[in-house]
Each structure stands twice: as C-alpha cells, then as structure tokens.
Amino acid sequence: MHLPEPKNLPYKTLLADIEKGLIKIPQFQRDYVWSKERAAGLIDSILKGYPIGTFITWKTKETLRVVKNLGGVELPPVPEGDFAEYVLDGQQRMTSLFCALKGVQIQRGNKIDDFADIFVDLNASEHEQIVVIDTEELEEGTYISLTNLINAGLTVLAGFDAKYHTKLEEYKQILQGYNFSLIEVKEAPLDVATEIFTRINVGGKPLSLFEIMVAKTFDASEEFDLSEKFDELVDRLRDVGYDTISDATVLQTIALVIGKECKRQNILRLDKKRFIEEWPKVADAIEAAVDYFKGYYRIPVSRLLPYNSLLAPFAYFFYHHHDKPLEDKQRYLEDFLWRVSLGGRYSSSVEGKLAQDIKRIDQILNDEQPNYDWSIDTSAQFIQDNGWFNAGRSYIKALLCIMAYQEPKSFIDGSIVHISNDWLKRANSRNYHHYFPRAFLRKQGLGDDHSNHIGNITIVDDFLNKRKIGAQAPSVYMSKFADQNPELAVHMDTHLIELQDWGIWEDNYKVFLTQRCEILSKEIKKRLVLREQDKNAQQSVNVEDLDELALEADL
C-alpha cells in the first residue's frame, strides 16, 4: 500500500529544497502564484501562529510539467533517474511563500508584482493586520520589509527604535523557526497519488483531470504543451461554432483511441510518449467528427449536441475511418447517434458507457449492425407525454437538432434563421419561440405546463419573436405573415409545421400539438434502424436527462 507519511519541514529546509530543485512545483494552473495581497495574508497568519494548511507532495521518478523560474530564480531540474517531490496540493501557497520570503518580482501580463514590497507593521497588535503591502499611512521607522526582517544583520535591526527590538527578534524567530506541515505520498502511480490527494483535500479545490494531464504530458523537447494544444483546437472549432467542447471530452477521446477505456484512472495511466504521438491524429479526428455533425446531421453548433461526450465515439470512428461513411456505416452510425441522444444514454456513468459503445463503433466500422440493450419509443404519444421544454435536457436537444436539420426559415421573408452558441447559452433564449404564445394560452386557461412543450417550440430570430409576434394568437400573427410572405407555407415546412388542418387558423392548441408531435415522431423513425424492441418500447425519460459533462464544465 502507498500510505501517506506526515512530515514537518523547517523554513530553511523548505526554501533550500525549492531552490535546489528537490521540491518541484507542477504547473497545473496558469496562475500558480497568488497575488501580493494574498501572500501578505499568508505571512500574517504565520506570524500570528495560525495554521496555513498542509502541503501534499508526491515522491516519484515521473516527469511532470513544472515551474522552472520563480521571479528570476532559476529552479534546476531533477537529475535524471532521481526522485522528485512534486507539490500536489498547496502549489500556490508554496510559490507565494517563496516569492514573499525571497522578495522576487512576478510578471503578470503588463504588470509586475514586486514581492519585495511586503512589510511588517511594528505597531500593529495581534488583532490587526501585521503584514501589509501599503505603507502610505505608516511612519518611517515603524515598519520593516519582510526580506530585511529575515535577512538583515544586527546593524540594520539595531537602527530601529529600541522599543521594537524585541518584536523584531520575535517575528524573525517565528518565521525562521516555522515548521511547515507536509504529507508525502511515496512512489505511487499518478492515479493513486491524486486519489489520495482528493480524499485528504476534503473541502479544498480539487485538481481537475485536465490540469493533471497538462503537467503529466508536458515535453519541452517535443514542444508539447497540452494546455496550448487544447486552446489551439478550441480556436479552430470556434470558427465552425463548436467551441464549447469540454477538455474532459477530448481526454476521453484520446483514451478511447489508445486503450478503449476512458475512466479517470485509465486517462492518468496513459503513456506520455504515446499521448503526444496520438494527439495530432486525435485532433484531426475530432475536427472530422465536427464536420460530419455539421454537414450530414446539420447540427449547426455544439450547444445543440444532446451530449458533449457524443464527440468521443464519433471521433474514434473517424480516427479509424478517414472517409465519409456510406451505405451501412452511414445508416448504423446515424442509428447510434439517435439512440444515444433520445435514450438518455450519457446522462450518468458516462465513462463506462463510452467503453461499451466503442465496441458498437468497432462493429459499425466492420459494417455490422450493433445490438442495443435499450429501446426508443418513437410514438407521438411518448413525445407528447415527455416533451416538457427545457433546453438543457438531452431528449429535448435531440428534437431541437431534428428541427435545426430542416434549416428553419424566417416566417417573414424566408431568410435562414441564424443559430449560434451565444444565444443558445441562455435558457430563456428568445430564439426559442412558443408557436402558441404562453401569454395567449394563459388567457385560454392553459398554464405553462401545457404551453412549455417541445411540440410548441420553433426556432426563430430574436427580432421576429420580440417585435412581430409577442402574445398574439397564431391566427392573428400568421395572417399578417401570409400577407407579407407568399411562400409562407413552404417556409413553415422548414419548421415541421403545416398551415392547413393543424388548428392554426382556429387557434386550437390541442390539434396543433397533436399534429406537431406526429410529425416529430415520423422524423425520429426516419433516423433509426427500427427493431422489434422499439415497437413495444417501455422507455422512460428521466426529468434530469442532462449532459453530465457539460454540467461539470459549466456549459
């Protein structure tokens, strides 16, 4: 077993070990040094005898991306073959302590944080802020810089008023005699070390899997920095409206390509050399999958994807198949997409289900039809019973994708409705128009539980929704559009709406909703390879059938 071992590290040993490169600071985050204000607060806590938390380190021969220079102080590399002691928890505390005690300068964009400008107020009581960064209101001779307090000899200290001598000596001894609490994890695999860290770090900010993998895969000789590579990929995807793809999905994809498993421990155990070799091919496969989503399925932007994780199996497919899928491959792949999207597949336990589904993708690559252990109820009644509208629900997103496939046109003039990630991130986006306006239906005695339904949703532009429709009855506003737009019936087809016999001119919401659910049902059936099990499907839809990964990434 890899048992964590508690240790105490004296002040001088800690600083010396950092300077010698024995204790390494993994560069998990861009801002690995706190601000001068927070660093001053940390020193203040030490002088007052407050606990500042325990550092968790990992002793290993693995190589991680590390901080090589702190404010001009070069931190030497660990000699090849030697153990390094990486700080897993407390990087910012440790670097901030080092900067404050050494008085170094840290560049932050165009601004420089000078840690030499941290001072000890010799008049402050224990109930006041002892360590400060602003001396404007302090009298000369009543404060001392932190670096002078630690490093200056007796001559400098003797220059202060005699009444401060005891305090100066006391503060110096507190700092130089301080023992830092440390827990060392020895020679454990990275996944075990981070699991130990997670359990010890209850209540603290956890390291994300991506942050750990950025440090693990960094290679200066190969010019590989996962953080930069991911940003470059997202920039390219932004150009085509797919910039909300999460870093977790990208890690899942590369893990599935390399080992067909994508749980946290599988990702942490990926070989660094193989990861770097596969990155460009996996990035290309992700872009090919996005092209296919946009081109063949006409899903215009990433926020409409029912699940962020859908990208992983499709990228896996395009990693192994560089051409567009045709015939059986095309049909089976489409069937897979809609079964996952409509069946609530990735609302929980995503990693395990992705590993199962990769086997299905392997079958599709071999022109074999996969089997599924869940069925899809394609009936209009099921849509009517389960279609309450929440733009975050995966089932609803799938139906919105079907609507977007039609390339909806404006009711006014037939211009294409623009769909973008920017407006989709708003849950109450005005581009989601209730065809029978909610305010109108309320007057008919129907509450939002009736009106707020996917069967009553159309995708329109903001101008049309706010200024031209409002709370008018469909018969009223559609009559106006019919006068303005001779091609209105054709343009309404792009919304999966027919003008005749749908209750529109009679303002009959019940007839309209029934007909709209029928047409959505037909569209679903077109996209599936229907099986016997689907005919008598006992499908249930979870109220919380949300995209687990997108929620974690705040998408």
Coordinates of C-alpha atoms in Angstrom, one line a residue:
M1 CA 0.0 0.0 0.0
H2 CA 1.1 3.6 -0.7
L3 CA 0.5 5.1 2.7
P4 CA 0.8 8.9 3.1
E5 CA 3.5 9.9 5.5
P6 CA 3.1 13.1 7.7
K7 CA 6.3 15.2 8.0
N8 CA 7.4 18.6 9.2
L9 CA 9.7 20.8 7.1
P10 CA 11.6 23.7 8.7
Y11 CA 11.5 27.0 7.0
K12 CA 15.2 27.0 5.8
T13 CA 14.9 23.4 4.5
L14 CA 11.7 24.2 2.5
L15 CA 13.3 27.2 0.8
A16 CA 16.6 25.4 0.2
D17 CA 14.8 22.4 -1.3
I18 CA 12.8 24.5 -3.7
E19 CA 16.0 26.4 -4.8
K20 CA 17.9 23.2 -5.3
G21 CA 15.0 21.7 -7.4
L22 CA 14.3 18.9 -4.9
I23 CA 10.8 20.1 -4.3
K24 CA 9.1 20.8 -7.6
I25 CA 6.0 22.9 -8.3
P26 CA 3.9 21.2 -11.0
Q27 CA 2.4 23.8 -13.3
F28 CA -1.2 22.7 -13.1
Q29 CA -2.6 26.2 -13.5
R30 CA -1.5 29.3 -15.3
D31 CA -1.8 31.5 -12.1
Y32 CA 0.5 29.4 -9.9
V33 CA 1.5 32.4 -7.7
W34 CA -1.1 34.2 -5.5
S35 CA -1.3 38.0 -5.6
K36 CA 1.0 40.0 -3.3
E37 CA -2.0 40.8 -1.1
R38 CA -2.8 37.1 -0.5
A39 CA 0.9 36.3 0.0
A40 CA 1.0 39.0 2.7
G41 CA -2.1 37.5 4.3
L42 CA -0.3 34.1 4.4
I43 CA 2.8 35.5 6.2
D44 CA 0.5 37.4 8.6
S45 CA -1.1 34.0 9.5
I46 CA 2.3 32.5 10.2
L47 CA 3.3 35.4 12.5
K48 CA 0.1 35.0 14.4
G49 CA 0.6 31.3 14.8
Y50 CA -2.5 30.4 12.6
P51 CA -2.4 27.1 10.7
I52 CA -1.8 27.7 6.9
G53 CA -2.8 24.2 5.8
T54 CA -0.8 21.1 4.9
F55 CA 1.2 20.6 1.8
I56 CA 0.7 17.3 0.0
T57 CA 3.7 16.1 -2.0
W58 CA 4.2 13.1 -4.3
K59 CA 7.7 11.5 -4.4
T60 CA 8.2 9.8 -7.8
K61 CA 10.5 9.4 -10.8
E62 CA 7.7 10.5 -13.2
T63 CA 8.3 13.8 -15.1
L64 CA 5.7 16.5 -14.9
R65 CA 5.4 20.0 -16.3
V66 CA 7.0 22.2 -13.6
V67 CA 7.6 25.8 -12.8
K68 CA 11.3 26.4 -13.9
N69 CA 11.7 30.0 -12.9
L70 CA 10.1 31.9 -10.0
G71 CA 10.7 35.7 -10.3
G72 CA 14.1 35.3 -11.8
V73 CA 15.2 32.5 -9.5
E74 CA 16.1 29.5 -11.8
L75 CA 14.9 26.2 -10.3
P76 CA 17.2 23.5 -11.5
P77 CA 15.9 20.2 -13.0
V78 CA 16.0 17.0 -11.0
P79 CA 19.0 14.9 -12.1
E80 CA 17.9 12.1 -14.5
G81 CA 16.9 8.9 -12.5
D82 CA 16.5 10.8 -9.2
F83 CA 13.3 11.2 -7.3
A84 CA 11.4 14.4 -7.5
E85 CA 9.0 15.7 -4.8
Y86 CA 6.0 17.3 -6.5
V87 CA 3.6 19.5 -4.6
L88 CA 0.1 18.2 -5.4
D89 CA -1.8 20.4 -3.0
G90 CA -0.5 23.8 -2.0
Q91 CA 1.3 24.9 -5.1
Q92 CA 0.0 28.5 -4.8
R93 CA 0.7 28.7 -1.1
M94 CA 4.2 27.4 -1.5
T95 CA 5.2 29.6 -4.5
S96 CA 3.6 32.6 -2.8
L97 CA 5.6 31.9 0.4
F98 CA 8.8 31.5 -1.7
C99 CA 8.2 34.8 -3.6
A100 CA 7.4 36.7 -0.4
L101 CA 10.3 35.4 1.6
K102 CA 12.7 36.0 -1.3
G103 CA 11.3 39.3 -2.4
V104 CA 11.1 38.4 -6.1
Q105 CA 9.2 40.1 -8.9
I106 CA 6.5 38.2 -10.8
Q107 CA 5.4 39.4 -14.3
R108 CA 1.6 39.2 -14.9
G109 CA 0.9 40.4 -18.4
N110 CA 2.0 44.1 -18.5
K111 CA 2.0 44.3 -14.7
I112 CA 4.8 43.4 -12.3
D113 CA 4.1 42.2 -8.8
D114 CA 7.1 43.1 -6.6
F115 CA 7.1 40.8 -3.6
A116 CA 9.8 42.9 -2.0
D117 CA 7.1 45.4 -1.2
I118 CA 5.7 43.3 1.6
F119 CA 6.2 44.9 5.0
V120 CA 5.7 44.2 8.7
D121 CA 3.9 46.9 10.7
L122 CA 5.7 47.0 14.0
N123 CA 2.9 48.9 15.7
A124 CA 0.1 46.5 14.7
S125 CA -1.4 44.5 17.5
E126 CA -2.1 40.7 17.1
H127 CA -5.8 41.6 16.3
E128 CA -4.7 43.9 13.4
Q129 CA -3.1 43.2 10.1
I130 CA 0.6 42.8 10.9
V131 CA 1.9 42.1 7.3
V132 CA 0.9 44.8 4.8
I133 CA 1.7 46.0 1.3
D134 CA 0.7 49.6 1.7
T135 CA 2.9 51.8 4.0
E136 CA 1.5 55.2 2.9
E137 CA -0.1 55.8 6.3
L138 CA 2.7 54.3 8.4
E139 CA 5.5 56.5 9.8
E140 CA 9.1 55.8 8.7
G141 CA 10.8 53.6 11.2
T142 CA 7.6 51.8 12.3
Y143 CA 7.7 49.1 9.6
I144 CA 10.3 46.8 8.0
S145 CA 10.3 45.0 4.7
L146 CA 9.8 41.2 5.1
T147 CA 13.1 40.5 3.3
N148 CA 15.0 42.8 5.6
L149 CA 13.4 41.3 8.7
I150 CA 14.6 37.8 7.6
N151 CA 17.9 38.6 6.0
A152 CA 19.3 41.8 7.6
G153 CA 22.0 41.6 10.2
L154 CA 22.1 43.2 13.7
T155 CA 23.3 46.5 12.3
V156 CA 20.1 47.1 10.3
L157 CA 17.8 45.9 13.0
A158 CA 19.6 48.0 15.7
G159 CA 18.8 51.0 13.6
F160 CA 15.1 50.8 14.7
D161 CA 13.9 52.3 17.9
A162 CA 14.8 50.1 20.9
K163 CA 11.1 49.6 21.7
Y164 CA 10.8 47.5 18.5
H165 CA 13.9 45.3 19.1
T166 CA 12.0 42.6 21.0
K167 CA 9.3 42.4 18.4
L168 CA 11.7 42.3 15.5
E169 CA 13.6 39.4 17.1
E170 CA 10.4 37.6 17.9
Y171 CA 9.0 37.9 14.3
K172 CA 12.3 36.8 12.8
Q173 CA 12.4 33.8 15.1
I174 CA 8.8 32.8 14.3
L175 CA 9.5 32.9 10.6
Q176 CA 12.8 31.1 10.7
G177 CA 11.7 28.6 13.2
Y178 CA 8.4 27.8 11.5
N179 CA 7.8 24.1 10.7
F180 CA 5.6 23.5 7.6
S181 CA 3.2 20.6 7.8
L182 CA 3.6 18.2 4.9
I183 CA 2.1 14.8 3.8
E184 CA 4.3 12.8 1.5
V185 CA 2.9 10.1 -0.9
K186 CA 5.8 7.9 -1.9
E187 CA 6.3 6.1 -5.2
A188 CA 2.6 5.7 -6.0
P189 CA 1.2 5.7 -9.6
L190 CA -0.2 9.1 -10.6
D191 CA -3.8 7.9 -10.3
V192 CA -3.3 6.6 -6.8
A193 CA -1.4 9.8 -5.7
T194 CA -4.2 12.1 -7.0
E195 CA -6.9 9.8 -5.4
I196 CA -5.1 10.2 -2.0
F197 CA -4.9 13.9 -2.6
T198 CA -8.6 14.1 -3.3
R199 CA -9.5 12.2 -0.1
I200 CA -7.2 14.3 2.1
N201 CA -8.3 17.6 0.4
V202 CA -11.9 17.5 1.5
G203 CA -13.4 21.0 1.1
G204 CA -10.4 22.3 -0.9
K205 CA -10.4 23.0 -4.6
P206 CA -9.7 19.7 -6.4
L207 CA -7.3 19.4 -9.2
S208 CA -9.1 18.8 -12.4
L209 CA -8.1 15.8 -14.5
F210 CA -7.1 18.1 -17.3
E211 CA -4.8 20.1 -15.1
I212 CA -3.0 16.9 -14.0
M213 CA -2.7 15.7 -17.6
V214 CA -1.3 19.1 -18.7
A215 CA 1.5 18.6 -16.2
K216 CA 2.0 14.9 -16.9
T217 CA 2.2 15.2 -20.7
F218 CA 4.4 18.4 -20.9
D219 CA 7.5 17.9 -23.0
A220 CA 9.8 20.8 -23.9
S221 CA 11.9 18.8 -26.4
E222 CA 8.7 17.9 -28.3
E223 CA 7.3 21.4 -27.9
F224 CA 4.2 19.7 -26.5
D225 CA 2.0 21.6 -24.0
L226 CA -1.4 20.1 -23.7
S227 CA -2.9 23.4 -22.5
E228 CA -1.7 25.2 -25.6
K229 CA -2.7 22.3 -27.9
F230 CA -6.2 22.2 -26.5
D231 CA -6.6 26.0 -26.8
E232 CA -5.5 25.8 -30.5
L233 CA -8.0 23.0 -31.1
V234 CA -10.8 25.1 -29.5
D235 CA -9.8 28.1 -31.6
R236 CA -10.2 26.1 -34.7
L237 CA -13.5 24.7 -33.5
R238 CA -14.7 28.2 -32.6
D239 CA -14.5 29.1 -36.3
V240 CA -17.2 26.5 -37.0
G241 CA -19.4 27.0 -33.9
Y242 CA -18.1 24.1 -31.9
D243 CA -16.0 25.8 -29.2
T244 CA -18.0 24.5 -26.2
I245 CA -16.4 21.1 -26.4
S246 CA -15.0 20.3 -22.9
D247 CA -11.5 19.3 -22.1
A248 CA -12.9 16.1 -20.5
T249 CA -14.4 15.0 -23.8
V250 CA -11.0 15.5 -25.5
L251 CA -9.3 13.4 -22.9
Q252 CA -11.9 10.7 -23.1
T253 CA -11.4 10.6 -26.9
I254 CA -7.7 10.1 -26.8
A255 CA -8.0 7.5 -24.0
L256 CA -10.6 5.6 -26.1
V257 CA -8.3 5.7 -29.1
I258 CA -5.3 4.4 -27.2
G259 CA -6.9 1.9 -24.8
K260 CA -10.7 1.7 -25.4
E261 CA -11.3 2.8 -21.8
C262 CA -11.7 6.3 -20.5
K263 CA -12.2 6.3 -16.8
R264 CA -10.1 8.7 -14.7
Q265 CA -7.5 6.0 -13.8
N266 CA -7.2 4.9 -17.5
I267 CA -6.5 8.5 -18.5
L268 CA -4.0 9.1 -15.7
R269 CA -2.1 5.9 -16.7
L270 CA -1.8 6.8 -20.4
D271 CA 1.8 6.7 -21.6
K272 CA 3.1 10.2 -22.2
K273 CA 5.0 9.4 -25.4
R274 CA 2.0 7.6 -26.9
F275 CA -0.3 10.5 -25.9
I276 CA 2.0 13.1 -27.6
E277 CA 2.3 10.9 -30.7
E278 CA -1.5 10.4 -31.0
W279 CA -2.5 14.0 -30.3
P280 CA -2.4 15.4 -33.9
K281 CA -4.3 12.4 -35.3
V282 CA -7.0 12.6 -32.5
A283 CA -7.3 16.3 -33.0
D284 CA -7.9 15.7 -36.7
A285 CA -10.5 13.0 -35.9
I286 CA -12.3 15.4 -33.6
E287 CA -12.5 18.0 -36.4
A288 CA -13.7 15.4 -38.8
A289 CA -16.4 14.4 -36.4
V290 CA -17.5 18.0 -36.0
D291 CA -17.5 18.4 -39.8
Y292 CA -19.8 15.4 -40.0
F293 CA -22.1 16.7 -37.3
K294 CA -22.4 20.0 -39.1
G295 CA -22.6 18.6 -42.6
Y296 CA -24.6 15.3 -42.5
Y297 CA -26.7 15.8 -39.4
R298 CA -26.8 19.6 -39.8
I299 CA -26.2 20.2 -36.1
P300 CA -25.0 23.8 -36.6
V301 CA -23.4 24.5 -33.2
S302 CA -22.0 22.5 -30.3
R303 CA -24.5 23.7 -27.7
L304 CA -27.2 21.8 -29.6
L305 CA -25.4 18.5 -29.2
P306 CA -27.5 16.3 -26.9
Y307 CA -24.3 15.2 -25.2
N308 CA -20.8 16.7 -25.2
S309 CA -19.5 13.2 -25.0
L310 CA -21.1 12.2 -28.3
L311 CA -18.0 13.6 -29.9
A312 CA -15.8 10.9 -28.4
P313 CA -17.3 7.8 -30.2
F314 CA -17.6 9.8 -33.5
A315 CA -14.0 11.0 -33.3
Y316 CA -13.0 7.4 -32.6
F317 CA -14.8 6.4 -35.7
F318 CA -13.1 9.0 -37.9
Y319 CA -9.7 8.2 -36.3
H320 CA -10.1 4.7 -37.9
H321 CA -12.1 5.7 -40.9
H322 CA -10.8 8.7 -42.8
D323 CA -13.6 9.0 -45.4
K324 CA -17.2 9.9 -45.0
P325 CA -19.3 6.8 -44.0
L326 CA -21.5 5.4 -46.8
E327 CA -24.3 2.9 -47.0
D328 CA -24.4 0.6 -43.9
K329 CA -21.8 2.5 -42.0
Q330 CA -23.7 5.7 -42.5
R331 CA -27.1 4.2 -41.5
Y332 CA -25.7 2.4 -38.4
L333 CA -23.8 5.5 -37.3
E334 CA -27.0 7.6 -37.6
D335 CA -29.0 5.0 -35.7
F336 CA -26.3 5.1 -33.0
L337 CA -26.5 8.9 -32.7
W338 CA -30.2 9.0 -32.2
R339 CA -30.4 6.0 -29.8
V340 CA -27.8 7.6 -27.6
S341 CA -29.4 11.1 -27.8
L342 CA -33.1 10.1 -27.4
G343 CA -32.4 7.3 -24.9
G344 CA -30.7 9.4 -22.2
R345 CA -27.6 7.3 -22.6
Y346 CA -24.9 9.7 -21.3
S347 CA -26.8 11.3 -18.5
S348 CA -24.8 9.3 -16.0
S349 CA -21.9 6.8 -15.8
V350 CA -20.5 8.3 -19.0
E351 CA -17.1 6.7 -19.0
G352 CA -18.3 3.1 -18.6
K353 CA -21.0 3.6 -21.3
L354 CA -18.5 5.1 -23.7
A355 CA -16.3 2.0 -23.3
Q356 CA -19.3 -0.2 -24.1
D357 CA -20.2 2.0 -27.1
I358 CA -16.8 1.9 -28.6
K359 CA -17.4 -1.8 -29.1
R360 CA -20.5 -0.8 -31.1
I361 CA -18.5 1.6 -33.1
D362 CA -16.0 -1.2 -33.9
Q363 CA -18.9 -3.2 -35.2
I364 CA -20.0 -0.3 -37.4
L365 CA -16.5 0.1 -38.7
N366 CA -16.8 -3.6 -39.8
D367 CA -20.3 -2.9 -41.5
E368 CA -22.0 -4.9 -38.7
Q369 CA -25.2 -3.7 -37.1
P370 CA -24.8 -3.3 -33.3
N371 CA -27.3 -4.6 -30.8
Y372 CA -28.7 -2.2 -28.1
D373 CA -30.0 -3.1 -24.7
W374 CA -32.3 -0.1 -24.6
S375 CA -35.2 0.7 -26.9
I376 CA -36.6 4.0 -28.2
D377 CA -40.3 4.8 -28.1
T378 CA -40.9 6.7 -31.3
S379 CA -44.6 7.3 -30.8
A380 CA -46.2 10.7 -30.9
Q381 CA -47.9 10.0 -27.6
F382 CA -44.5 9.4 -26.0
I383 CA -43.3 12.8 -27.3
Q384 CA -46.5 14.4 -26.0
D385 CA -46.1 12.9 -22.6
N386 CA -42.3 13.6 -22.2
G387 CA -41.8 16.7 -24.2
W388 CA -41.8 19.4 -21.5
F389 CA -39.4 22.0 -22.7
N390 CA -36.0 22.6 -21.0
A391 CA -33.3 23.5 -23.5
G392 CA -30.7 21.6 -21.3
R393 CA -32.5 18.3 -21.5
S394 CA -30.8 15.8 -23.8
Y395 CA -34.1 14.4 -25.1
I396 CA -35.2 18.0 -26.0
K397 CA -31.8 18.8 -27.5
A398 CA -32.2 15.8 -29.8
L399 CA -35.6 17.1 -31.0
L400 CA -34.1 20.6 -31.5
C401 CA -31.4 19.0 -33.6
I402 CA -34.1 17.5 -35.8
M403 CA -35.7 21.0 -36.1
A404 CA -32.3 22.6 -36.9
Y405 CA -31.8 19.9 -39.6
Q406 CA -34.6 21.4 -41.6
E407 CA -32.7 24.7 -41.8
P408 CA -35.6 26.8 -40.5
K409 CA -36.5 29.9 -42.4
S410 CA -37.9 33.2 -41.2
F411 CA -41.7 33.5 -41.2
I412 CA -41.4 37.0 -42.7
D413 CA -39.2 36.6 -45.7
G414 CA -37.7 33.1 -45.8
S415 CA -34.2 34.2 -44.7
I416 CA -32.3 31.5 -42.9
V417 CA -32.5 31.6 -39.1
H418 CA -29.0 32.1 -37.6
I419 CA -28.3 29.6 -34.7
S420 CA -25.3 30.4 -32.6
N421 CA -23.7 29.2 -29.3
D422 CA -24.0 32.7 -27.9
W423 CA -27.8 32.8 -27.8
L424 CA -28.2 29.1 -27.0
K425 CA -26.4 29.5 -23.7
R426 CA -29.4 31.5 -22.4
A427 CA -32.0 29.1 -21.1
N428 CA -34.8 31.6 -21.8
S429 CA -33.4 32.4 -25.3
R430 CA -35.9 34.4 -27.3
N431 CA -34.9 32.4 -30.3
Y432 CA -37.0 29.6 -28.9
H433 CA -40.4 30.7 -29.9
H434 CA -43.6 29.2 -28.5
Y435 CA -45.7 29.0 -31.6
F436 CA -48.9 29.3 -29.5
P437 CA -47.5 32.1 -27.2
R438 CA -47.7 31.3 -23.5
A439 CA -49.4 34.6 -22.7
F440 CA -52.1 33.8 -25.2
L441 CA -52.6 30.2 -23.8
R442 CA -52.8 31.6 -20.3
K443 CA -55.8 33.6 -21.4
Q444 CA -57.4 30.3 -22.6
G445 CA -56.8 28.8 -19.1
L446 CA -53.8 26.7 -20.1
G447 CA -50.8 27.0 -17.8
D448 CA -47.1 26.8 -18.7
D449 CA -47.1 23.0 -18.0
H450 CA -49.2 22.8 -21.2
S451 CA -47.6 25.5 -23.3
N452 CA -44.0 25.0 -22.5
H453 CA -43.6 21.9 -24.7
I454 CA -41.2 20.9 -27.4
G455 CA -44.2 20.4 -29.8
N456 CA -44.9 24.1 -29.3
I457 CA -41.3 25.3 -30.0
T458 CA -40.0 26.8 -33.2
I459 CA -36.5 28.3 -33.8
V460 CA -36.8 31.9 -35.0
D461 CA -34.7 35.0 -34.9
D462 CA -34.8 37.4 -31.9
F463 CA -36.5 40.2 -33.9
L464 CA -39.4 38.1 -35.0
N465 CA -40.1 36.7 -31.5
K466 CA -39.9 40.0 -29.6
R467 CA -41.3 42.6 -32.1
K468 CA -43.6 40.8 -34.5
I469 CA -45.4 38.0 -32.5
G470 CA -45.4 38.8 -28.8
A471 CA -48.6 37.4 -27.2
Q472 CA -50.8 37.4 -30.3
A473 CA -52.9 34.4 -31.3
P474 CA -51.4 32.3 -34.1
S475 CA -54.4 33.0 -36.4
V476 CA -53.6 36.8 -36.0
Y477 CA -49.9 36.9 -36.5
M478 CA -49.8 34.1 -39.1
S479 CA -52.4 36.0 -41.2
K480 CA -50.1 39.1 -41.2
F481 CA -47.2 36.9 -42.3
A482 CA -49.3 35.3 -45.0
D483 CA -50.0 38.8 -46.5
Q484 CA -46.3 39.6 -46.4
N485 CA -44.8 36.3 -47.5
P486 CA -46.3 34.5 -50.5
E487 CA -44.0 31.5 -49.8
L488 CA -45.1 31.2 -46.1
A489 CA -46.4 27.6 -46.5
V490 CA -43.0 26.4 -47.9
H491 CA -41.1 28.3 -45.2
M492 CA -43.3 26.7 -42.5
D493 CA -42.3 23.3 -43.8
T494 CA -38.8 24.1 -42.5
H495 CA -40.3 24.3 -39.0
L496 CA -42.1 21.0 -39.4
I497 CA -45.4 22.8 -39.4
E498 CA -48.3 22.6 -41.9
L499 CA -50.7 25.5 -42.2
Q500 CA -53.8 23.6 -43.1
D501 CA -55.8 21.2 -40.8
W502 CA -53.5 21.9 -37.9
G503 CA -55.8 24.1 -35.8
I504 CA -53.7 27.2 -36.5
W505 CA -56.4 29.4 -38.1
E506 CA -58.9 28.2 -35.4
D507 CA -56.3 28.8 -32.6
N508 CA -56.8 25.2 -31.5
Y509 CA -53.7 24.3 -29.5
K510 CA -54.7 20.7 -28.8
V511 CA -55.0 19.9 -32.5
F512 CA -51.7 21.7 -33.3
L513 CA -49.7 19.9 -30.5
T514 CA -51.0 16.5 -31.6
Q515 CA -50.1 17.1 -35.2
R516 CA -46.7 18.5 -34.4
C517 CA -45.8 15.5 -32.2
E518 CA -46.9 13.2 -35.0
I519 CA -44.5 14.9 -37.5
L520 CA -41.7 14.8 -34.9
S521 CA -42.4 11.1 -34.4
K522 CA -42.1 10.5 -38.2
E523 CA -38.8 12.3 -38.2
I524 CA -37.4 10.2 -35.4
K525 CA -38.4 7.0 -37.3
K526 CA -36.6 8.1 -40.4
R527 CA -33.4 8.3 -38.4
L528 CA -33.5 4.9 -36.7
V529 CA -33.0 1.4 -37.9
L530 CA -36.1 0.2 -36.2
R531 CA -36.1 -3.1 -34.3
E532 CA -38.9 -5.2 -32.9
Q533 CA -38.0 -4.0 -29.4
D534 CA -38.8 -0.4 -30.4
K535 CA -42.4 -1.3 -31.4
N536 CA -43.3 -2.1 -27.8
A537 CA -40.8 0.1 -26.2
Q538 CA -41.1 0.7 -22.4
Q539 CA -38.9 3.8 -22.5
S540 CA -38.7 6.1 -19.5
V541 CA -37.3 9.6 -19.7
N542 CA -35.5 11.0 -16.6
V543 CA -36.6 14.5 -15.7
E544 CA -32.8 15.2 -15.2
D545 CA -31.7 13.7 -18.5
L546 CA -29.0 16.4 -18.7
D547 CA -25.5 16.3 -20.2
E548 CA -23.3 15.3 -17.2
L549 CA -20.0 16.5 -18.7
A550 CA -21.5 19.8 -19.9
L551 CA -22.9 20.5 -16.4
E552 CA -19.4 19.8 -14.8
A553 CA -17.8 22.1 -17.3
D554 CA -20.5 24.8 -16.8
L555 CA -21.6 24.5 -20.4

